[in-house]
GROMACS .gro file of C-alpha atoms in nm:
model
  211
    1MET     CA    1   1.898  -0.975  -3.981
    2LEU     CA    2   2.107  -0.908  -3.674
    3ASN     CA    3   2.418  -0.691  -3.691
    4LYS     CA    4   2.624  -0.984  -3.577
    5LEU     CA    5   2.988  -0.981  -3.475
    6PHE     CA    6   3.145  -1.321  -3.531
    7ARG     CA    7   3.343  -1.469  -3.246
    8CYS     CA    8   3.701  -1.559  -3.332
    9SER     CA    9   3.637  -1.902  -3.184
   10SER     CA   10   3.371  -1.966  -3.453
   11LEU     CA   11   3.565  -1.842  -3.755
   12HIS     CA   12   3.687  -2.187  -3.857
   13LEU     CA   13   3.326  -2.290  -3.913
   14ILE     CA   14   3.266  -2.037  -4.189
   15ILE     CA   15   3.587  -1.978  -4.385
   16GLY     CA   16   3.606  -2.310  -4.569
   17GLN     CA   17   3.616  -2.298  -4.948
   18PRO     CA   18   3.280  -2.364  -5.122
   19LYS     CA   19   3.248  -2.645  -5.378
   20SER     CA   20   3.035  -2.442  -5.621
   21LYS     CA   21   3.188  -2.177  -5.843
   22GLY     CA   22   3.082  -1.821  -5.777
   23GLU     CA   23   2.987  -1.886  -5.415
   24VAL     CA   24   3.169  -1.733  -5.121
   25LEU     CA   25   3.017  -1.938  -4.840
   26SER     CA   26   3.039  -2.316  -4.823
   27GLN     CA   27   2.738  -2.528  -4.729
   28SER     CA   28   2.890  -2.608  -4.390
   29ALA     CA   29   2.944  -2.235  -4.335
   30LYS     CA   30   2.580  -2.162  -4.415
   31SER     CA   31   2.469  -2.432  -4.171
   32ALA     CA   32   2.693  -2.295  -3.895
   33ILE     CA   33   2.567  -1.941  -3.955
   34ARG     CA   34   2.203  -2.054  -3.931
   35ASP     CA   35   2.278  -2.208  -3.590
   36MET     CA   36   2.447  -1.886  -3.474
   37VAL     CA   37   2.154  -1.673  -3.587
   38LYS     CA   38   1.901  -1.901  -3.414
   39GLN     CA   39   2.103  -1.870  -3.096
   40ASP     CA   40   2.100  -1.490  -3.116
   41LEU     CA   41   1.736  -1.456  -3.225
   42TYR     CA   42   1.583  -1.699  -2.979
   43GLY     CA   43   1.842  -1.731  -2.703
   44PHE     CA   44   1.882  -2.103  -2.772
   45ASP     CA   45   2.219  -2.263  -2.712
   46GLY     CA   46   2.229  -2.638  -2.762
   47PHE     CA   47   2.567  -2.662  -2.588
   48ARG     CA   48   2.548  -2.589  -2.216
   49GLY     CA   49   2.899  -2.693  -2.121
   50ASN     CA   50   3.038  -3.017  -1.982
   51LYS     CA   51   3.304  -3.146  -1.745
   52TYR     CA   52   3.577  -3.078  -2.001
   53THR     CA   53   3.490  -2.711  -2.042
   54SER     CA   54   3.436  -2.682  -1.666
   55LYS     CA   55   3.791  -2.803  -1.603
   56GLY     CA   56   3.925  -2.545  -1.848
   57LEU     CA   57   3.741  -2.262  -1.676
   58LEU     CA   58   3.845  -2.373  -1.328
   59LEU     CA   59   4.213  -2.401  -1.419
   60GLU     CA   60   4.251  -2.113  -1.663
   61ASP     CA   61   4.444  -1.889  -1.422
   62GLN     CA   62   4.668  -2.180  -1.324
   63ALA     CA   63   4.744  -2.250  -1.690
   64ILE     CA   64   4.832  -1.887  -1.759
   65LYS     CA   65   5.068  -1.880  -1.461
   66LEU     CA   66   5.235  -2.204  -1.568
   67VAL     CA   67   5.291  -2.076  -1.923
   68GLY     CA   68   5.448  -1.762  -1.780
   69ASP     CA   69   5.672  -1.957  -1.541
   70LEU     CA   70   5.801  -2.181  -1.820
   71ASN     CA   71   5.874  -1.875  -2.036
   72PHE     CA   72   6.037  -1.691  -1.742
   73ARG     CA   73   5.769  -1.426  -1.775
   74VAL     CA   74   5.483  -1.301  -1.561
   75TYR     CA   75   5.161  -1.336  -1.757
   76GLU     CA   76   4.820  -1.219  -1.644
   77LYS     CA   77   4.480  -1.312  -1.781
   78ASN     CA   78   4.386  -1.066  -2.054
   79THR     CA   79   4.050  -0.900  -1.990
   80LEU     CA   80   4.044  -0.671  -2.293
   81ARG     CA   81   3.773  -0.788  -2.534
   82VAL     CA   82   3.821  -0.628  -2.873
   83GLU     CA   83   3.602  -0.598  -3.179
   84ASN     CA   84   3.580  -0.433  -3.516
   85LYS     CA   85   3.291  -0.416  -3.764
   86LEU     CA   86   3.305  -0.791  -3.820
   87LEU     CA   87   3.471  -0.977  -3.534
   88THR     CA   88   3.489  -0.997  -3.158
   89GLY     CA   89   3.730  -1.187  -2.937
   90GLU     CA   90   3.917  -1.207  -2.608
   91ALA     CA   91   4.248  -1.392  -2.606
   92ASP     CA   92   4.400  -1.537  -2.289
   93ILE     CA   93   4.744  -1.373  -2.307
   94ILE     CA   94   4.862  -1.068  -2.501
   95ASP     CA   95   5.241  -1.055  -2.520
   96VAL     CA   96   5.316  -0.708  -2.659
   97LEU     CA   97   5.691  -0.745  -2.602
   98ASP     CA   98   5.724  -1.053  -2.825
   99LYS     CA   99   5.433  -0.948  -3.051
  100LYS     CA  100   5.244  -1.271  -3.006
  101ILE     CA  101   4.913  -1.392  -2.870
  102LEU     CA  102   4.878  -1.704  -2.658
  103ASP     CA  103   4.574  -1.915  -2.582
  104THR     CA  104   4.568  -2.187  -2.318
  105LYS     CA  105   4.370  -2.510  -2.346
  106CYS     CA  106   4.339  -2.737  -2.043
  107THR     CA  107   4.313  -3.099  -2.153
  108TRP     CA  108   4.100  -3.350  -1.966
  109ASP     CA  109   4.336  -3.644  -1.909
  110ILE     CA  110   4.649  -3.822  -2.029
  111SER     CA  111   4.468  -3.981  -2.323
  112THR     CA  112   4.340  -3.650  -2.460
  113HIS     CA  113   4.654  -3.448  -2.399
  114PRO     CA  114   4.868  -3.405  -2.715
  115PHE     CA  115   5.216  -3.504  -2.597
  116PHE     CA  116   5.344  -3.539  -2.955
  117LYS     CA  117   5.403  -3.249  -3.195
  118ASP     CA  118   5.200  -3.393  -3.481
  119GLU     CA  119   4.920  -3.483  -3.240
  120ALA     CA  120   4.912  -3.127  -3.102
  121LEU     CA  121   4.908  -2.972  -3.449
  122GLU     CA  122   4.629  -3.207  -3.557
  123LYS     CA  123   4.426  -3.106  -3.251
  124VAL     CA  124   4.479  -2.736  -3.330
  125LYS     CA  125   4.369  -2.776  -3.691
  126LYS     CA  126   4.070  -2.995  -3.607
  127SER     CA  127   3.939  -2.750  -3.347
  128GLY     CA  128   4.013  -2.442  -3.556
  129TYR     CA  129   4.242  -2.284  -3.298
  130ASP     CA  130   4.478  -2.168  -3.574
  131ILE     CA  131   4.196  -1.969  -3.737
  132GLN     CA  132   4.088  -1.836  -3.397
  133LEU     CA  133   4.439  -1.702  -3.337
  134HIS     CA  134   4.438  -1.530  -3.675
  135GLY     CA  135   4.121  -1.351  -3.572
  136TYR     CA  136   4.291  -1.242  -3.251
  137MET     CA  137   4.599  -1.124  -3.440
  138MET     CA  138   4.377  -0.910  -3.662
  139LEU     CA  139   4.180  -0.756  -3.378
  140TYR     CA  140   4.461  -0.684  -3.134
  141SER     CA  141   4.687  -0.548  -3.407
  142GLU     CA  142   4.414  -0.298  -3.495
  143LYS     CA  143   4.331  -0.215  -3.134
  144LEU     CA  144   4.681  -0.185  -2.988
  145GLY     CA  145   4.875  -0.070  -3.295
  146VAL     CA  146   5.114  -0.364  -3.261
  147ASP     CA  147   5.184  -0.602  -3.550
  148PHE     CA  148   5.108  -0.934  -3.385
  149ASN     CA  149   5.258  -1.187  -3.626
  150GLU     CA  150   5.256  -1.505  -3.419
  151GLY     CA  151   5.025  -1.702  -3.196
  152GLU     CA  152   5.071  -2.000  -2.969
  153VAL     CA  153   4.830  -2.263  -2.847
  154LYS     CA  154   4.939  -2.399  -2.510
  155PHE     CA  155   4.786  -2.734  -2.415
  156CYS     CA  156   4.821  -2.779  -2.038
  157LEU     CA  157   4.755  -3.096  -1.843
  158PHE     CA  158   4.665  -3.055  -1.474
  159PRO     CA  159   4.512  -3.287  -1.217
  160THR     CA  160   4.135  -3.267  -1.240
  161PRO     CA  161   3.959  -3.075  -0.959
  162ASP     CA  162   3.792  -3.301  -0.705
  163GLU     CA  163   3.443  -3.169  -0.778
  164LEU     CA  164   3.463  -3.307  -1.132
  165ILE     CA  165   3.572  -3.657  -1.028
  166ALA     CA  166   3.307  -3.926  -0.994
  167ASN     CA  167   3.489  -4.213  -0.818
  168SER     CA  168   3.814  -4.337  -0.665
  169ASP     CA  169   3.932  -4.504  -0.985
  170GLN     CA  170   3.905  -4.172  -1.163
  171HIS     CA  171   4.104  -4.015  -0.880
  172ILE     CA  172   4.397  -4.241  -0.968
  173GLN     CA  173   4.370  -4.175  -1.340
  174LEU     CA  174   4.294  -3.803  -1.327
  175ILE     CA  175   4.513  -3.694  -1.037
  176GLU     CA  176   4.780  -3.941  -0.930
  177LYS     CA  177   4.892  -4.045  -1.277
  178VAL     CA  178   4.897  -3.684  -1.393
  179ASN     CA  179   5.103  -3.570  -1.095
  180ALA     CA  180   5.357  -3.844  -1.174
  181ILE     CA  181   5.446  -3.664  -1.499
  182PRO     CA  182   5.700  -3.378  -1.466
  183LEU     CA  183   5.525  -3.043  -1.492
  184GLU     CA  184   5.729  -2.920  -1.788
  185LYS     CA  185   5.628  -3.233  -1.981
  186ARG     CA  186   5.262  -3.146  -1.937
  187VAL     CA  187   5.265  -2.842  -2.164
  188SER     CA  188   5.254  -2.884  -2.542
  189THR     CA  189   5.296  -2.583  -2.767
  190VAL     CA  190   5.184  -2.523  -3.124
  191VAL     CA  191   5.322  -2.208  -3.287
  192ILE     CA  192   5.103  -2.040  -3.548
  193LYS     CA  193   5.276  -1.792  -3.778
  194LYS     CA  194   5.053  -1.526  -3.931
  195ASP     CA  195   4.937  -1.632  -4.276
  196GLN     CA  196   4.808  -1.340  -4.480
  197SER     CA  197   4.599  -1.571  -4.698
  198ILE     CA  198   4.396  -1.670  -4.392
  199ILE     CA  199   4.351  -1.305  -4.297
  200ASP     CA  200   4.236  -1.233  -4.652
  201ARG     CA  201   3.992  -1.524  -4.645
  202ILE     CA  202   3.839  -1.402  -4.318
  203ASN     CA  203   3.795  -1.055  -4.464
  204GLU     CA  204   3.643  -1.205  -4.777
  205VAL     CA  205   3.394  -1.438  -4.612
  206VAL     CA  206   3.265  -1.263  -4.302
  207PRO     CA  207   3.110  -0.961  -4.481
  208HIS     CA  208   2.906  -1.205  -4.696
  209ALA     CA  209   2.772  -1.397  -4.398
  210PRO     CA  210   2.414  -1.306  -4.296
  211ARG     CA  211   2.442  -1.057  -4.013
   0.00000   0.00000   0.00000
């Protein structure tokens, strides 16, 4: 079996509680791990990206700058990938001064952007971003010797780049209507406080996963 380091972005897939007594890994965790191993063994990746991920990549630097401007800070894209014996990850923003880690997520359009607090939290939980941030807090605390005890998910809504727009009607929906919303209203924040029980669960599960 491969000596696999689990990506922080995949942690939510494997840390769920199993239904059977005496087991560490849930059935959904085992299924997710099989897919990861197939990808590493045979170079197969069923997901090749889409227009939503393309928008996020194209606007990542813009999102980081906006988050900094709204916080009256100058943030730069973090390029330090960190790992330990179990995990690997690369967060968007490392704020050593405030001891927190921030990740930006560029939403596709008005309908998918979480303008409401409960909607944003639901989106974070559903996508596992809260677990991802816990992985980052673990790794960067170890690497930098700073006790990162908080993370933030920053959902940012920007006009969609022209190359991702198919027709004029989309131009109205994806650019004009977005630009009509004040910029500060287009950022939704979910704060994730460090939960030691989640850290403990990660440390419990990952060593038992086939690697």
